[in-house]
Short mmCIF file of C-alpha atoms in Angstrom, two decimals:
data_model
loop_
_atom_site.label_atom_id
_atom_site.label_comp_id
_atom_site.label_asym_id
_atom_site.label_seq_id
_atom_site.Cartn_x
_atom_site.Cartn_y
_atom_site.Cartn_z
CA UNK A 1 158.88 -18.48 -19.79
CA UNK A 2 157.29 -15.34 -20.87
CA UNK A 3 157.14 -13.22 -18.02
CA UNK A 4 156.63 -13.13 -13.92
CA UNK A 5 154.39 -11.05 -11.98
CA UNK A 6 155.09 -9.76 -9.41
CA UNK A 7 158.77 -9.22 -10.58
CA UNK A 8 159.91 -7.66 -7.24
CA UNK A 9 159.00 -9.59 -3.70
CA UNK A 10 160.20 -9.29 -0.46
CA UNK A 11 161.92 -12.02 1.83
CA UNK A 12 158.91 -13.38 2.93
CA UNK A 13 156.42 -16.21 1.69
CA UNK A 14 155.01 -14.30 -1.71
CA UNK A 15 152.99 -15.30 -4.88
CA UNK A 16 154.71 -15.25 -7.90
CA UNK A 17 152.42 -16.23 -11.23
CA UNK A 18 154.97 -17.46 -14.48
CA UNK A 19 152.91 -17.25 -17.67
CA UNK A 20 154.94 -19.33 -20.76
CA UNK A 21 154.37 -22.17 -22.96
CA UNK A 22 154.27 -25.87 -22.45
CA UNK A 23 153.41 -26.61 -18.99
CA UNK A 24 152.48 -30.20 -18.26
CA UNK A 25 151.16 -31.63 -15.17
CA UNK A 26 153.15 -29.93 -12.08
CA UNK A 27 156.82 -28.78 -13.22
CA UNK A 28 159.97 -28.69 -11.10
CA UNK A 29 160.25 -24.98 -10.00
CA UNK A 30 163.91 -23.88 -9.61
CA UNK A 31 164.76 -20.19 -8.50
CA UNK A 32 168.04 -19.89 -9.21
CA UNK A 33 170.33 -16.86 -7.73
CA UNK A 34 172.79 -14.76 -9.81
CA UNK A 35 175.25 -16.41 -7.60
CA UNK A 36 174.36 -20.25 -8.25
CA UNK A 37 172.33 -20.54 -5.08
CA UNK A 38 169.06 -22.43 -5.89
CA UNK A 39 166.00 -22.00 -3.99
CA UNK A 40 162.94 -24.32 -4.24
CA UNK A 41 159.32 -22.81 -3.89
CA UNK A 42 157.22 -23.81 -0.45
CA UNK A 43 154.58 -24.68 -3.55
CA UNK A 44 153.77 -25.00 -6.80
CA UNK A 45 150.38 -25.07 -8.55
CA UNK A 46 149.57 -25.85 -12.50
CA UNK A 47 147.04 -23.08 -13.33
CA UNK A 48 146.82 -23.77 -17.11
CA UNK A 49 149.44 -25.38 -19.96
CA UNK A 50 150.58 -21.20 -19.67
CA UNK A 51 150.43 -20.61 -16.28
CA UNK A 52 152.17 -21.49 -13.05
CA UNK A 53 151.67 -19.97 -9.74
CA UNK A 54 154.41 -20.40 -7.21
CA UNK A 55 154.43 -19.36 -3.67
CA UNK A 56 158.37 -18.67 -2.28
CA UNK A 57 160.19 -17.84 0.81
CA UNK A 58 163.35 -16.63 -0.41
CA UNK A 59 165.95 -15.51 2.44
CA UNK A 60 168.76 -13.80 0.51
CA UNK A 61 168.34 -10.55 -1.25
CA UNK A 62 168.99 -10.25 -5.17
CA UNK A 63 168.32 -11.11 -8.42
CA UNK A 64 167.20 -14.52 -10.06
CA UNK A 65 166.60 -16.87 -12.88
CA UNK A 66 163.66 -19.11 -12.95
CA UNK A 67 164.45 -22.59 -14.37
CA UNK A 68 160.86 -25.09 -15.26
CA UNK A 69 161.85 -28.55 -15.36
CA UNK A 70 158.11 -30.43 -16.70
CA UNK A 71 158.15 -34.19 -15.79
CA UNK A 72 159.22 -35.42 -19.44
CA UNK A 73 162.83 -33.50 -18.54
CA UNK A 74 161.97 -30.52 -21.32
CA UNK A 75 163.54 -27.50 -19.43
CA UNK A 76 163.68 -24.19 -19.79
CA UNK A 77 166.11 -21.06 -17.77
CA UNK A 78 164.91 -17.72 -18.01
CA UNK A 79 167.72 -16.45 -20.02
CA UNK A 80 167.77 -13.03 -17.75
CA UNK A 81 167.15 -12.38 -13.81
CA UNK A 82 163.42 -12.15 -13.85
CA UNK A 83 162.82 -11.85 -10.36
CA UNK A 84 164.31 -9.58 -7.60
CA UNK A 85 164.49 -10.25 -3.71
CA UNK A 86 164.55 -6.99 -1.84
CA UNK A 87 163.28 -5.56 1.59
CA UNK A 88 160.81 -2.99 1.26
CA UNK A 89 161.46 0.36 2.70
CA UNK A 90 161.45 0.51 7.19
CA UNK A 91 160.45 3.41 8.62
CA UNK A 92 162.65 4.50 11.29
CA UNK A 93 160.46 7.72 12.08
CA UNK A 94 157.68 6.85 14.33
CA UNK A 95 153.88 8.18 13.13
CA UNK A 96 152.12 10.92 14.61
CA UNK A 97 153.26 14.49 15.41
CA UNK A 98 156.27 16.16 13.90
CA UNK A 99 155.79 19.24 15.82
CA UNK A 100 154.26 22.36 15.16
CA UNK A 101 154.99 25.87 13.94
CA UNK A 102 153.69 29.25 14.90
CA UNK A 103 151.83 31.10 12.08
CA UNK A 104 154.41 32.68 10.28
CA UNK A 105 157.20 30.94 11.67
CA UNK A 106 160.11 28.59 10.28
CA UNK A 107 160.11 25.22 10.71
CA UNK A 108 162.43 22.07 10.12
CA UNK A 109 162.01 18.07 10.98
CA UNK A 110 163.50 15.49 8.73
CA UNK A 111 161.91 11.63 8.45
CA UNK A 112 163.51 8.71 7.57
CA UNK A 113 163.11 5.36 6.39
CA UNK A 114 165.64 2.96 5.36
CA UNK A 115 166.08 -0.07 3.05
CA UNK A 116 168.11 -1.85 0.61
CA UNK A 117 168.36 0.31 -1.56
CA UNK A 118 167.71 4.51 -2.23
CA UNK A 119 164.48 5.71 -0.79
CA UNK A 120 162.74 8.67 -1.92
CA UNK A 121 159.88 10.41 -0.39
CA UNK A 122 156.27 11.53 -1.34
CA UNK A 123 153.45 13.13 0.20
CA UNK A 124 150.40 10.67 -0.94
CA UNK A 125 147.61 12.07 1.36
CA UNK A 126 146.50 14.91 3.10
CA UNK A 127 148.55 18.30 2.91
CA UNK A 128 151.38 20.19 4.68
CA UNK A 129 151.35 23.54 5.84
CA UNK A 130 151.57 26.09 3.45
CA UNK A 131 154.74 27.19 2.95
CA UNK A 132 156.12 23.68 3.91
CA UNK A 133 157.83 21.21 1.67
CA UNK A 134 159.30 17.65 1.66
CA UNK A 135 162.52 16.91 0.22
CA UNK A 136 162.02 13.88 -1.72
CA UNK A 137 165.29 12.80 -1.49
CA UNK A 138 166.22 13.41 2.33
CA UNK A 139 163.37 13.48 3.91
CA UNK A 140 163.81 16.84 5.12
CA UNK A 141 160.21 18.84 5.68
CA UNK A 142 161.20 22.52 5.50
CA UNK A 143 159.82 26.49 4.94
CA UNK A 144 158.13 29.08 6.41
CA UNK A 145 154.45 28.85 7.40
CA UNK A 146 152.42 31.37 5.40
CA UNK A 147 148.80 29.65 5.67
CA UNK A 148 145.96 32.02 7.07
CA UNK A 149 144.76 29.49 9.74
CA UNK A 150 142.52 31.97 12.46
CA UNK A 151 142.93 29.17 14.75
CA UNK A 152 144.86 26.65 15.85
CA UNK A 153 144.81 23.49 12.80
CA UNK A 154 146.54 20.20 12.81
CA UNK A 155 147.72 19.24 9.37
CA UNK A 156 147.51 15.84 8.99
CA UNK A 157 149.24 13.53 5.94
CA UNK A 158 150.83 10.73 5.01
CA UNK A 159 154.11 10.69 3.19
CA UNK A 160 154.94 7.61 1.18
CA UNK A 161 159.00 5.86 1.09
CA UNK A 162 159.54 4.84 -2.21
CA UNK A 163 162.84 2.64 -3.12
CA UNK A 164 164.32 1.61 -6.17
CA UNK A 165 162.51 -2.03 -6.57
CA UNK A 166 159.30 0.14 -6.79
CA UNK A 167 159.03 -1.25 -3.17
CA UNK A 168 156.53 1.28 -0.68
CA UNK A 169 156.34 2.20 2.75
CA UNK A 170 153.64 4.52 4.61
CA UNK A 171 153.30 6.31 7.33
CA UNK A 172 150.47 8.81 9.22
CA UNK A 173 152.17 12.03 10.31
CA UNK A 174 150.69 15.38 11.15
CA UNK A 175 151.96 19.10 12.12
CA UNK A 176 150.33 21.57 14.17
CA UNK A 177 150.07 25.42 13.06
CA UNK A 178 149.56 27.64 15.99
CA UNK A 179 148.33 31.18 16.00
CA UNK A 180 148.97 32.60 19.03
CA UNK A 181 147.00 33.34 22.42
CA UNK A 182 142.81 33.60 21.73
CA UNK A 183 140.59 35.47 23.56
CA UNK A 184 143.39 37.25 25.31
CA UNK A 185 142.44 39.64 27.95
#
């Protein structure tokens, strides 16, 4: 076995591709946990003598060895954990509005998303306010406005959750600057 790809997949049924050596016919597929637990792929498919694709539903979370068994009994054991089980980051913040701020004004909403490990946070699209920033490591979306909006804007973006497996999450949010009363009399 030379390497897996992807390395990281959740608990539900996933491709995983095994590139090595020596593959003949279909091989017995073995994925065995850190723990001695052995799973057994839904299927298995001979792309080439150096490929194998495998498609798994693996219920527990954590790491594993792969074992290839080919039908002369040569076998081989990943000699590390190659692949990793995890859950991908759940957002526990619904989409849409956070709120909004008055032009110059201070403003504070936090977002969350959990999973099985730390999650960190990113704006990928779109912008915040100026003046506004995300903590990437709580959540937290902080600061005082100091855009130059004339009129009432909607910021729209999407911040990213990010956990340790590489695993990622997104979700739509927007804010709302406010200026004040127009066209007063």
């Amino acid at each position: 076995i030379t390497s897996i790809s992807p390395s990281t997949i959740t608990n539900s049924a996933s491709n995983i591709v095994i590139t090595g050596t020596n593959y003949v016919i279909t091989p017995l597929v073995e994925i065995i946990s850190t723990s001695g637990k052995v799973y057994f792929p839904n299927t298995v498919t001979r792309d080439s003598a150096t490929q194998l694709t495998v498609n798994a539903t693996i219920a527990d979370d954590g790491t594993y060895f792969i074992r290839i068994e080919n039908p002369d009994g040569l076998a081989v054991r990943s000699s590390t954990a190659l692949l990793t089980v995890s859950d991908a980051p759940t957002w526990s913040t619904a989409s849409g509005s956070l709120g909004s701020v008055a032009q110059g004004g201070s403003f504070s909403a936090t977002v969350s998303a959990t999973s099985d490990s730390t999650v960190s946070y990113s704006v990928t699209s779109g912008s915040l306010p100026t003046g506004l920033s995300l903590n990437s490591s709580t959540g937290a979306i902080t600061g005082t406005e100091s855009g130059s909006d004339t009129a009432e804007t909607v910021y729209n973006f999407t911040i990213t959750a990010t956990d340790n497996e590489s695993q990622t999450a997104d979700r739509a949010f927007s804010i709302t600057v406010t200026t004040g009363i127009n066209n007063g009399g």
